[in-house]
Coordinates of C-alpha atoms in Angstrom, one line a residue:
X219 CA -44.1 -57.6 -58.2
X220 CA -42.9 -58.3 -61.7
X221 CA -42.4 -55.7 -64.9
X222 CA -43.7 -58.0 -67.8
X223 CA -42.2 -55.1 -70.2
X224 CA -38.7 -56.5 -69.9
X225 CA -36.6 -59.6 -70.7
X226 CA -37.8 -62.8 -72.6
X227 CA -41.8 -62.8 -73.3
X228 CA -42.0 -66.6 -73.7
X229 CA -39.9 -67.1 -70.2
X230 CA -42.5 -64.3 -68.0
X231 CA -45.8 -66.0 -70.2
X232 CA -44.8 -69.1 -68.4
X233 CA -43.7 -68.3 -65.2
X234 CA -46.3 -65.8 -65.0
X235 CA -48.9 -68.5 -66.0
X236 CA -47.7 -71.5 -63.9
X237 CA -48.8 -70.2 -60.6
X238 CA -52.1 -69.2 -62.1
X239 CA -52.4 -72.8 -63.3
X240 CA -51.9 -74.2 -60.1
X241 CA -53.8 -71.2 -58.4
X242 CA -56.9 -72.4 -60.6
X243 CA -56.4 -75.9 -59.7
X244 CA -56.8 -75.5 -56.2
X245 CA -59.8 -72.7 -57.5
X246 CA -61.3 -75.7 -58.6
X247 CA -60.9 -77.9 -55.6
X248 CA -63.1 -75.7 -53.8
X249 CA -66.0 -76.5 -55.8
X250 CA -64.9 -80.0 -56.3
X251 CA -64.8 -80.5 -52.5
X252 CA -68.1 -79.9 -52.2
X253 CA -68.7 -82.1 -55.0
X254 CA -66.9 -84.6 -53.3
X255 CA -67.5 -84.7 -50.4
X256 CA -71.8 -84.1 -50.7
X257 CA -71.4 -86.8 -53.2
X258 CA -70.0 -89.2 -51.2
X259 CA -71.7 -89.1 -47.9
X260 CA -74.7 -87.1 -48.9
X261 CA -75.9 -89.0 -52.3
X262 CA -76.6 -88.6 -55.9
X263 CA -79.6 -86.4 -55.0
X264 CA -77.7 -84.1 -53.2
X265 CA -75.0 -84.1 -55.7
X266 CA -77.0 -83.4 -58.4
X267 CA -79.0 -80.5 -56.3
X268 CA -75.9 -78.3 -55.6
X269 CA -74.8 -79.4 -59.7
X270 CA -77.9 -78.1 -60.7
X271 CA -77.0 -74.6 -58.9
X272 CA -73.6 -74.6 -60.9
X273 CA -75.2 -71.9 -63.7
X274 CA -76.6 -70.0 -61.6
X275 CA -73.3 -69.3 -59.9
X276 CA -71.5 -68.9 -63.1
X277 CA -73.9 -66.5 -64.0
X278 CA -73.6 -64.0 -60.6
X279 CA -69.8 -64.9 -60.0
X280 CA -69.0 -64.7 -63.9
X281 CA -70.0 -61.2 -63.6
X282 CA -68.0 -60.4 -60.3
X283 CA -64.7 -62.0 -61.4
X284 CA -65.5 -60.0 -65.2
X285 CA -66.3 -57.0 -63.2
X286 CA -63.0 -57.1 -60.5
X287 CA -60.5 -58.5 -63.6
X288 CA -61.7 -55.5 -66.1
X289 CA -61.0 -52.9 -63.4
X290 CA -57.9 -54.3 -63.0
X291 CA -57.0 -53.7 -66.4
X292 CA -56.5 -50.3 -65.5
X293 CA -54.3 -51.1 -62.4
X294 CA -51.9 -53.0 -64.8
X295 CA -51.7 -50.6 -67.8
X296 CA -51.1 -47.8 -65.0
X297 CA -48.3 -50.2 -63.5
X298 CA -46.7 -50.6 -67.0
X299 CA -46.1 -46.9 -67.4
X300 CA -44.4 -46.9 -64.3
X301 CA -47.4 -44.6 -62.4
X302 CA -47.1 -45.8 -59.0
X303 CA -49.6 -43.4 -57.8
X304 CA -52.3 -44.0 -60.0
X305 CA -51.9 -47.8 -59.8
X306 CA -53.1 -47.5 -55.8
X307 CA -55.8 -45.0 -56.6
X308 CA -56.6 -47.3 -58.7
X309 CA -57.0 -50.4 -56.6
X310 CA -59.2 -47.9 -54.5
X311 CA -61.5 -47.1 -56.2
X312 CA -62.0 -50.9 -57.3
X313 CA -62.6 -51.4 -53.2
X314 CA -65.1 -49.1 -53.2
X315 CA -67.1 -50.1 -56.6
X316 CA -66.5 -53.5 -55.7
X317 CA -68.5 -52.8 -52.7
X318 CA -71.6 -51.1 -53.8
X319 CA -72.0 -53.6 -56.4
X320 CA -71.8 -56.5 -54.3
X321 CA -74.8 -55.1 -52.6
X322 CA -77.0 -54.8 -55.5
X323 CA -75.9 -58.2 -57.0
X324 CA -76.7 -59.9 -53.4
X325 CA -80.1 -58.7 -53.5
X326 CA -81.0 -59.0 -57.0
X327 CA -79.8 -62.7 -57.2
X328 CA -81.2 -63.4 -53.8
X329 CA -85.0 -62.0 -54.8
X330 CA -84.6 -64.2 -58.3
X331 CA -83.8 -67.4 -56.6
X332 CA -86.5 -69.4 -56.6
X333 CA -87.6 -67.9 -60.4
X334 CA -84.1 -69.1 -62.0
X335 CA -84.8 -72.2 -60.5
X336 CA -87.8 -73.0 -62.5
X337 CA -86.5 -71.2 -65.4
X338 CA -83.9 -73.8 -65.5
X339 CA -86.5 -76.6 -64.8
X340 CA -84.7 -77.9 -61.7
X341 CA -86.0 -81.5 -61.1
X342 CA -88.6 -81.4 -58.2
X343 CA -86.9 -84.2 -55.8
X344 CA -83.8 -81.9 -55.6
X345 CA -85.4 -78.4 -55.9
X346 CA -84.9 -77.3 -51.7
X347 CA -81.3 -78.4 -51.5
X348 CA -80.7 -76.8 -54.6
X349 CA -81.9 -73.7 -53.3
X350 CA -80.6 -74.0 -49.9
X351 CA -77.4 -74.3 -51.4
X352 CA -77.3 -71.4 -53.9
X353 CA -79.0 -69.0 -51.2
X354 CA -75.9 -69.2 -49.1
X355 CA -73.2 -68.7 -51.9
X356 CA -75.2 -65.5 -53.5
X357 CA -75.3 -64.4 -49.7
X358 CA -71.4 -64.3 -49.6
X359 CA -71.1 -62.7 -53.0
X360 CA -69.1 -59.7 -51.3
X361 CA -66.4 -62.5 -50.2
X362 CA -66.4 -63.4 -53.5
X363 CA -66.1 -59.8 -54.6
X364 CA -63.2 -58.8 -52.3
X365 CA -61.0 -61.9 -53.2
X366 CA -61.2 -61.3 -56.9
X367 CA -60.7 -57.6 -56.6
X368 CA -57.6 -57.9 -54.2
X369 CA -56.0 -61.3 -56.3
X370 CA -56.1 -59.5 -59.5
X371 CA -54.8 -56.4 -58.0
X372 CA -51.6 -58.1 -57.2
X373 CA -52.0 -60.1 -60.5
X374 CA -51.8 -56.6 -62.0
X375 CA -48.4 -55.4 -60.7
X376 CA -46.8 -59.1 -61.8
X377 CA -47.9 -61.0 -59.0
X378 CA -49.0 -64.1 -59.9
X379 CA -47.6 -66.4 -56.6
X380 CA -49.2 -65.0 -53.5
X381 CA -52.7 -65.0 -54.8
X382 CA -51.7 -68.7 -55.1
X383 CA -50.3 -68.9 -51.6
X384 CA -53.4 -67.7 -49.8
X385 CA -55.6 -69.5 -51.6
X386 CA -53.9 -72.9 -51.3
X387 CA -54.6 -71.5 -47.2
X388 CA -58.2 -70.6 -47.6
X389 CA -58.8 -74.0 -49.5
X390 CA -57.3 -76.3 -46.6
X391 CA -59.7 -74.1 -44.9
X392 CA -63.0 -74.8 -46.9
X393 CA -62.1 -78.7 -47.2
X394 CA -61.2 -79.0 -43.2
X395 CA -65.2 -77.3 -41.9
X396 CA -66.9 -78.3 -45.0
X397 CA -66.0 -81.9 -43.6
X398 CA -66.5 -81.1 -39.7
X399 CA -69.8 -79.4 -40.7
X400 CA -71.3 -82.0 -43.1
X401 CA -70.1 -85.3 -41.2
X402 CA -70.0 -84.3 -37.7
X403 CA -72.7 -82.0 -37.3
X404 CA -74.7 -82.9 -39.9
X405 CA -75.4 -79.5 -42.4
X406 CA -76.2 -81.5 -45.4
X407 CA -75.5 -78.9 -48.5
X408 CA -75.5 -76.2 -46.6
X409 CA -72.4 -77.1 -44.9
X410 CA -70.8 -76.9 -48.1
X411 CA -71.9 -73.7 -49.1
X412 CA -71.2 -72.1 -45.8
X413 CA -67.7 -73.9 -45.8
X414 CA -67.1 -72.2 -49.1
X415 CA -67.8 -68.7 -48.3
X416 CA -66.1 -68.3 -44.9
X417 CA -62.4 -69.7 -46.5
X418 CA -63.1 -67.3 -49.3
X419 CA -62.9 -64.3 -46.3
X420 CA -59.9 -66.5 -44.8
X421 CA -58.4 -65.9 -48.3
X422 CA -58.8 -62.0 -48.4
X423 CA -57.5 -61.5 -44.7
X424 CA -54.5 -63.8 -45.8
X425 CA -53.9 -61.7 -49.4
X426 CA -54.3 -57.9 -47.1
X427 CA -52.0 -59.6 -44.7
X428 CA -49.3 -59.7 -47.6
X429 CA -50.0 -56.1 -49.4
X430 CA -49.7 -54.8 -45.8
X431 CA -46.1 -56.4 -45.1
X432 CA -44.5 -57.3 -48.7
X433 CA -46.2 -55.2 -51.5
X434 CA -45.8 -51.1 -50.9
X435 CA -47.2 -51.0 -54.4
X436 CA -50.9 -51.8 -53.1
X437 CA -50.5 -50.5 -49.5
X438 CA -53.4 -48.0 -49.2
X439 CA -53.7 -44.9 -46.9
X440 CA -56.8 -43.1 -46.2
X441 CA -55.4 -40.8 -48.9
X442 CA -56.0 -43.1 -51.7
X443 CA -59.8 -43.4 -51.3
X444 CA -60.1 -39.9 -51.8
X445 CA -61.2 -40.6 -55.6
X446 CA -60.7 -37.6 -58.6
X447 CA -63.4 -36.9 -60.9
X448 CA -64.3 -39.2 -63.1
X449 CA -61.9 -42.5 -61.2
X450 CA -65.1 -44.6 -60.1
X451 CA -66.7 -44.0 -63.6
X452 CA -63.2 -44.9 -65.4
X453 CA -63.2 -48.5 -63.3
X454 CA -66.9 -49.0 -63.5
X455 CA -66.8 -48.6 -67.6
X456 CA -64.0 -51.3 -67.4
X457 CA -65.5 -53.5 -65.2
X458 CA -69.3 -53.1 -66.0
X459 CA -68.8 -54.8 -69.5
X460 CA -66.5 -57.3 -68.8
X461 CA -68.4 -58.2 -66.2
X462 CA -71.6 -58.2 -68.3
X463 CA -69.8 -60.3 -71.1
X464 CA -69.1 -63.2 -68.4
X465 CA -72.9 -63.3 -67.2
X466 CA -74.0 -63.4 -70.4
X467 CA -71.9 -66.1 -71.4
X468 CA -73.3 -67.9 -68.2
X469 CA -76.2 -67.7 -69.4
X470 CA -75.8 -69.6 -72.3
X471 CA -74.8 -71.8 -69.3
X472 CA -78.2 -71.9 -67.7
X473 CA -79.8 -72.5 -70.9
X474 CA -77.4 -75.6 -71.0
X475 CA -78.0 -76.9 -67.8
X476 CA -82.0 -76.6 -68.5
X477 CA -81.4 -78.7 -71.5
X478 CA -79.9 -81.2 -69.1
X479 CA -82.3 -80.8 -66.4
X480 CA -85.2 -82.1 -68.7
X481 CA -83.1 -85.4 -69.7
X482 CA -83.5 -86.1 -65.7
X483 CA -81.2 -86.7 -62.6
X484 CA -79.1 -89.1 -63.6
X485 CA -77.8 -86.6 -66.5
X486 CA -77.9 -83.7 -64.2
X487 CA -75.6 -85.7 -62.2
X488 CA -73.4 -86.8 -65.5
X489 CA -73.3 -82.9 -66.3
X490 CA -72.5 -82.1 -63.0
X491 CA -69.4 -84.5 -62.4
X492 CA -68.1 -84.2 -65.8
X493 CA -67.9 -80.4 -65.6
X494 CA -65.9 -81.0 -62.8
X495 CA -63.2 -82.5 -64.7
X496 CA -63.9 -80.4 -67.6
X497 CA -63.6 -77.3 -65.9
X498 CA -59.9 -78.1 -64.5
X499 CA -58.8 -78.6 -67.9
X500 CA -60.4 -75.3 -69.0
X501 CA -59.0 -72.8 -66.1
X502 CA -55.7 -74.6 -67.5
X503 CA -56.5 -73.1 -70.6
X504 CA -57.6 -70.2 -69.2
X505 CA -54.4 -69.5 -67.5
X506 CA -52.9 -68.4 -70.7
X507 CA -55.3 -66.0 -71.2
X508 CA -55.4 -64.3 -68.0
X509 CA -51.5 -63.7 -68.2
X510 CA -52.0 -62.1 -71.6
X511 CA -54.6 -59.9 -70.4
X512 CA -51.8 -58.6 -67.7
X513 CA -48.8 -58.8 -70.2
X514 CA -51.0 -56.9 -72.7
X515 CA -51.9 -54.7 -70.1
X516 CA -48.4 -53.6 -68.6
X517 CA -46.9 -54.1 -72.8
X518 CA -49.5 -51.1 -73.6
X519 CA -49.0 -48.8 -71.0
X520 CA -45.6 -49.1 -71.8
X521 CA -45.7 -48.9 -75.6
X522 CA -44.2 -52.1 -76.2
X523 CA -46.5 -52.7 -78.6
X524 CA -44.0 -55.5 -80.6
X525 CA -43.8 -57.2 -77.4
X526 CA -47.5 -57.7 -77.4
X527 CA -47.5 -59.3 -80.8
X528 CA -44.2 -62.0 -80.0
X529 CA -46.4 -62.8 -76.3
X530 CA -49.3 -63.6 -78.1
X531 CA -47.9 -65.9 -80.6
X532 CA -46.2 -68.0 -77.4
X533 CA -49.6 -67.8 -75.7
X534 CA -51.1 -69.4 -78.4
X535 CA -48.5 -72.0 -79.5
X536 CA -48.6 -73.1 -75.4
X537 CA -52.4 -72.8 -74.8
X538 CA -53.3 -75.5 -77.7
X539 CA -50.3 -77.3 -77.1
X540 CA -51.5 -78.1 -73.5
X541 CA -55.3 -78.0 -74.1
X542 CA -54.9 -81.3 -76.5
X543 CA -52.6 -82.6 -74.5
X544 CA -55.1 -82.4 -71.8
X545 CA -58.2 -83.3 -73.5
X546 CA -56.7 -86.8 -75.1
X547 CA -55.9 -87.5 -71.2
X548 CA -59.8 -86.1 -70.6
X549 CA -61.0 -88.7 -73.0
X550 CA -58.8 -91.7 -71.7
X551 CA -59.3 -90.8 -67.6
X552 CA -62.1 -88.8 -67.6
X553 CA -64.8 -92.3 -66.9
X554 CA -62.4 -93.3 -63.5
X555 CA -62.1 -89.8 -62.2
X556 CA -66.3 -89.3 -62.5
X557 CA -66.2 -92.0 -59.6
X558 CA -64.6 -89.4 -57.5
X559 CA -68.2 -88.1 -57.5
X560 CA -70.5 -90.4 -57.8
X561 CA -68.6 -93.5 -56.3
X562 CA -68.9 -97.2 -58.0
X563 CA -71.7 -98.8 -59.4
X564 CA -73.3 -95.5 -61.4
X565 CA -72.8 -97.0 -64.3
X566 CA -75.5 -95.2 -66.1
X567 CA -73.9 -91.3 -64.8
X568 CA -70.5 -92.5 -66.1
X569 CA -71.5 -94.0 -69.4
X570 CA -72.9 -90.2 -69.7
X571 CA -70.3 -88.4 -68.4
X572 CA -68.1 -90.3 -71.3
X573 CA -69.9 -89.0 -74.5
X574 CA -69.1 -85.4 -72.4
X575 CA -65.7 -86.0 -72.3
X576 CA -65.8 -86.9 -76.7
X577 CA -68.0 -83.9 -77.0
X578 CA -65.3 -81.6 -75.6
X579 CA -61.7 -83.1 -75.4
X580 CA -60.8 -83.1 -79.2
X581 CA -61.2 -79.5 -79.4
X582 CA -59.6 -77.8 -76.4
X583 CA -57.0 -76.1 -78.7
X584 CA -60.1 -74.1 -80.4
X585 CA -60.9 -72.8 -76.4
X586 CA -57.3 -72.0 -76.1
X587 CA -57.0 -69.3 -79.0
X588 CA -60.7 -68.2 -77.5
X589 CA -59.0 -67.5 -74.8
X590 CA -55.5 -65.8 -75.3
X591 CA -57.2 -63.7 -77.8
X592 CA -59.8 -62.3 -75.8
X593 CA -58.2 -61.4 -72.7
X594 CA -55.4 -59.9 -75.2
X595 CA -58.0 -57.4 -76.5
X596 CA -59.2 -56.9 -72.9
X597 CA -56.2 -56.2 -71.8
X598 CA -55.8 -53.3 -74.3
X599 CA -58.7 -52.0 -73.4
X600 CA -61.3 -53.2 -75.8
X601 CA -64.6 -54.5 -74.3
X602 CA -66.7 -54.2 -77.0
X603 CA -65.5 -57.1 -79.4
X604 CA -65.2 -59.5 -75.9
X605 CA -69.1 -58.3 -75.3
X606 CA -69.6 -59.2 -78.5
X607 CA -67.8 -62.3 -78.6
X608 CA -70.1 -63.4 -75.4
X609 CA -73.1 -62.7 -77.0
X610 CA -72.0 -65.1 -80.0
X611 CA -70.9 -67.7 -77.6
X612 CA -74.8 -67.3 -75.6
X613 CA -76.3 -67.7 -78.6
X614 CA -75.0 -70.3 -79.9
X615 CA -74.8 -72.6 -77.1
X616 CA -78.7 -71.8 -76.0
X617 CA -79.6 -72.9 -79.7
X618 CA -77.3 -75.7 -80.0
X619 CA -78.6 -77.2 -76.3
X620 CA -82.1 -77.3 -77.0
X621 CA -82.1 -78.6 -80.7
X622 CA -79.5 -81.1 -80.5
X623 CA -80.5 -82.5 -77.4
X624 CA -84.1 -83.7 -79.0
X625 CA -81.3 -85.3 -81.6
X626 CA -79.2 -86.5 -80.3
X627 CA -80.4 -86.2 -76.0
X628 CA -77.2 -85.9 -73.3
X629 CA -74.8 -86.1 -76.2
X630 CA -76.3 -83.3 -78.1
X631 CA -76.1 -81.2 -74.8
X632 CA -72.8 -81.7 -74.5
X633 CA -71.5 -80.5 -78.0
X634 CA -72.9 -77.3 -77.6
X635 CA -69.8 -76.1 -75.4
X636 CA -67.3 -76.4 -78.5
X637 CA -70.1 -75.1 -81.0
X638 CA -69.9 -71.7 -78.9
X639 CA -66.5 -71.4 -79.0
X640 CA -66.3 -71.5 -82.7
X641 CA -69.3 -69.0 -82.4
X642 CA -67.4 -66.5 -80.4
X643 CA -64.1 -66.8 -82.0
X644 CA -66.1 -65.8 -85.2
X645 CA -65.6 -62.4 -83.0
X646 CA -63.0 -62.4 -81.9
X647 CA -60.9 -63.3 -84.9
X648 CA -61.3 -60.5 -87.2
X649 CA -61.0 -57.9 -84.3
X650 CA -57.5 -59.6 -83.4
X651 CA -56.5 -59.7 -87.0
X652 CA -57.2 -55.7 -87.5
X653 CA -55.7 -55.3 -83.9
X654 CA -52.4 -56.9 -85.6
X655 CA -52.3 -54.7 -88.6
X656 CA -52.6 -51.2 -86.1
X657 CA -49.8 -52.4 -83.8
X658 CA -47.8 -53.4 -87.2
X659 CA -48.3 -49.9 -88.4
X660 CA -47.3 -48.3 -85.4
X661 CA -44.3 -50.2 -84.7
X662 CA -43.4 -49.2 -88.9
X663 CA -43.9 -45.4 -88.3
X664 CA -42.7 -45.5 -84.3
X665 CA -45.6 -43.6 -82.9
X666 CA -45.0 -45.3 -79.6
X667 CA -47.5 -43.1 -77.4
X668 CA -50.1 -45.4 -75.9
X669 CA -52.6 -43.2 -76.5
X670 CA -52.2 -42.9 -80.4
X671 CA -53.7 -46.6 -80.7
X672 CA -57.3 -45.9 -82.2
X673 CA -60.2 -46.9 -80.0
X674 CA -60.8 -50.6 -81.0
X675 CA -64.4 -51.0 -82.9

């Protein structure tokens, strides 16, 4: 456990953050195994089915990982202010609403399968595998549930390592039976997907392991589930909308990967590949933001309210500092490390996969203030300007998709990522700014009480 309220903020932003870098990383190398390893010993076909899935996953996990981190909000604003009890009650009651809406999402998204699919105008040689695939993750949605719910828990009492640790553990475990399962017995894509989903229960039996032994904080008792008035509507108003604001950002995703779909496989497969590498780069990015939405978290329930203004100035600085960094290295590596995925001699997938890489890597610094700024607001409890943020980004990236692709084809597709940044920051920007001038003015008249900060609109 770690109190973010004390000592240097630029010193706990990046210690907090490195392990959620590197947590990410391997994040990502569970869905580039399958990438990997289906591209390589199943084909471009294959590749491109379980690609073509890649939106619809973002738009049912988006909302779980919304949902679980939103709730967990409360757990680290209740841990800042030092209320012990009410930070267990509070992972509780995120068990139990993480469980009943696992079951509704599971059947929803399983009974709209086949309908998304079309929606999205999957290509017709890769439409079975594609929804093979995607049956089996939306199956093991509650695994996907429980290890968000349980990582950000300990993320919200200043643990950023052993979410790390256990899922370095689960991912040695998806990469060893995805590859026993594809090459020795023969799966095909569902292999993968059936790979992925039992290391993501290896993960949560690892992560209860270590709350049972290391982290009193978050050891339950029977006790704890016995919820007051009003606890399971407090998490499910904090998670509900965050959650929402991730699907509906994903599916500005969906309408993206249509877009792509109708330019035909061998850009399905460019989109698919590239977003692999892309996608590191972002959860990089990404890291900076999740840490502030903790440190902002912990900072209000405090009323450190100065320290939230110094941590998001170092979050920014540090977020655009690395985000060009990496998207200059995007733009000069990005071509070999496509052949991860589609192996030599795709020549045509690659040249693609290169005008996604000049789309995207100039601007990364504009997704790093997208970031840090929204998860700050989230983290003091504002999900109404992040809602809104993700409707600006939906819009803006279905338009962009469909008009500039009949422009300008996979190119066009592929600028519509940094044109919905801009459109959310036009959000999220002003919000910030008037955010700034509250904190300023209680710090000035030291009204410290961290309910005196007027609801956010």
């Amino acid at each position: 456990m770690q109190d973010l309220t004390k000592r240097n903020p630029a010193k706990l932003i990046m210690m907090f953050t490195i392990p959620l870098v590197i947590g990410y990383l391997v994040q990502q190398l569970y869905n580039i195994s399958d990438t990997l390893v289906v591209g390589q010993t199943l084909g471009v076909k294959s590749l491109a089915a379980v690609g073509a899935t890649g939106s619809i996953q973002f738009l049912v996990m988006g909302f779980v990982q919304g949902f679980s981190s939103g709730m967990s909000i409360i757990t680290a604003q209740r841990f800042g202010a030092h209320d012990m009890n009410g930070v267990r009650q509070s992972y509780a009651t995120s068990i139990i609403a993480g469980i009943i809406m696992s079951v509704i999402l599971t059947a929803l998204s399983l009974a709209f399968i086949n309908p998304l699919l079309r929606l999205m105008q999957t290509p017709a040689d890769i439409f079975v595998e594609a929804r093979v695939f995607i049956a089996i993750i939306l199956a093991g949605t509650i695994a996907t549930m429980g290890y968000n719910i349980i990582s950000n828990a300990m993320r919200a009492v200043g643990d950023s390592k052993a979410p790390l640790y256990y899922l370095i553990v689960g991912m040695i475990f998806n990469i060893t039976v995805e590859l026993i399962l594809i090459l020795k017995f023969g799966w095909g894509v569902e292999g993968a997907a059936f790979a992925t989903v039992m290391a993501q229960f290896v993960s949560i039996a690892a992560s209860h392991w270590h709350i049972s032994r290391y982290t009193d904080t978050l050891h339950l008792t029977w006790a704890d589930f016995k919820l007051p008035k009003g606890e399971l509507r407090q998490h499910m108003l904090a998670g509900v909308p965050m959650g929402f604001q991730q699907s509906i950002i994903a599916i500005g995703s969906v309408t993206l990967a249509a877009a792509v779909n109708t330019l035909g496989t061998d850009a399905v497969a460019a989109n698919t590949a590239a977003s692999k590498v892309d996608q590191i780069i972002i959860m990089v990015v990404m890291s900076f933001g999740v840490t502030m939405a903790t440190y902002t978290a912990q900072n209000f329930g405090a009323g450190q309210y100065g320290r939230i203004l110094q941590g998001v100035k170092v979050a920014l600085a540090m977020g655009m500092i690395v985000g060009t960094i990496l998207g200059i290295l995007e733009i000069a590596f990005g071509r070999d490390l496509v052949t991860l995925f589609v192996g030599q001699g795709q020549h045509e997938v690659m040249d693609l996969a290169q005008l996604y890489f000049w789309a995207n890597g100039p601007l990364y610094a504009i997704l790093a203030t997208l970031f840090v700024l929204r998860y700050t607001l989230q983290g003091l409890g504002d999900v109404k300007t992040p809602t809104l943020a993700g409707v600006g980004e939906m819009v803006v990236r279905s338009v962009a998709a469909f008009s500039l692709v009949v422009w300008f084809g996979f190119f066009g597709a592929s600028l519509a990522n940094p044109l919905a940044w801009i459109g959310s920051l036009i959000f999220l920007v002003p919000a910030w700014l008037k955010v700034v001038r509250q904190l300023k003015q209680k710090i000035a008249t030291e009204q410290v009480a961290p309910e005196a900060i007027p609801e956010l609109d």
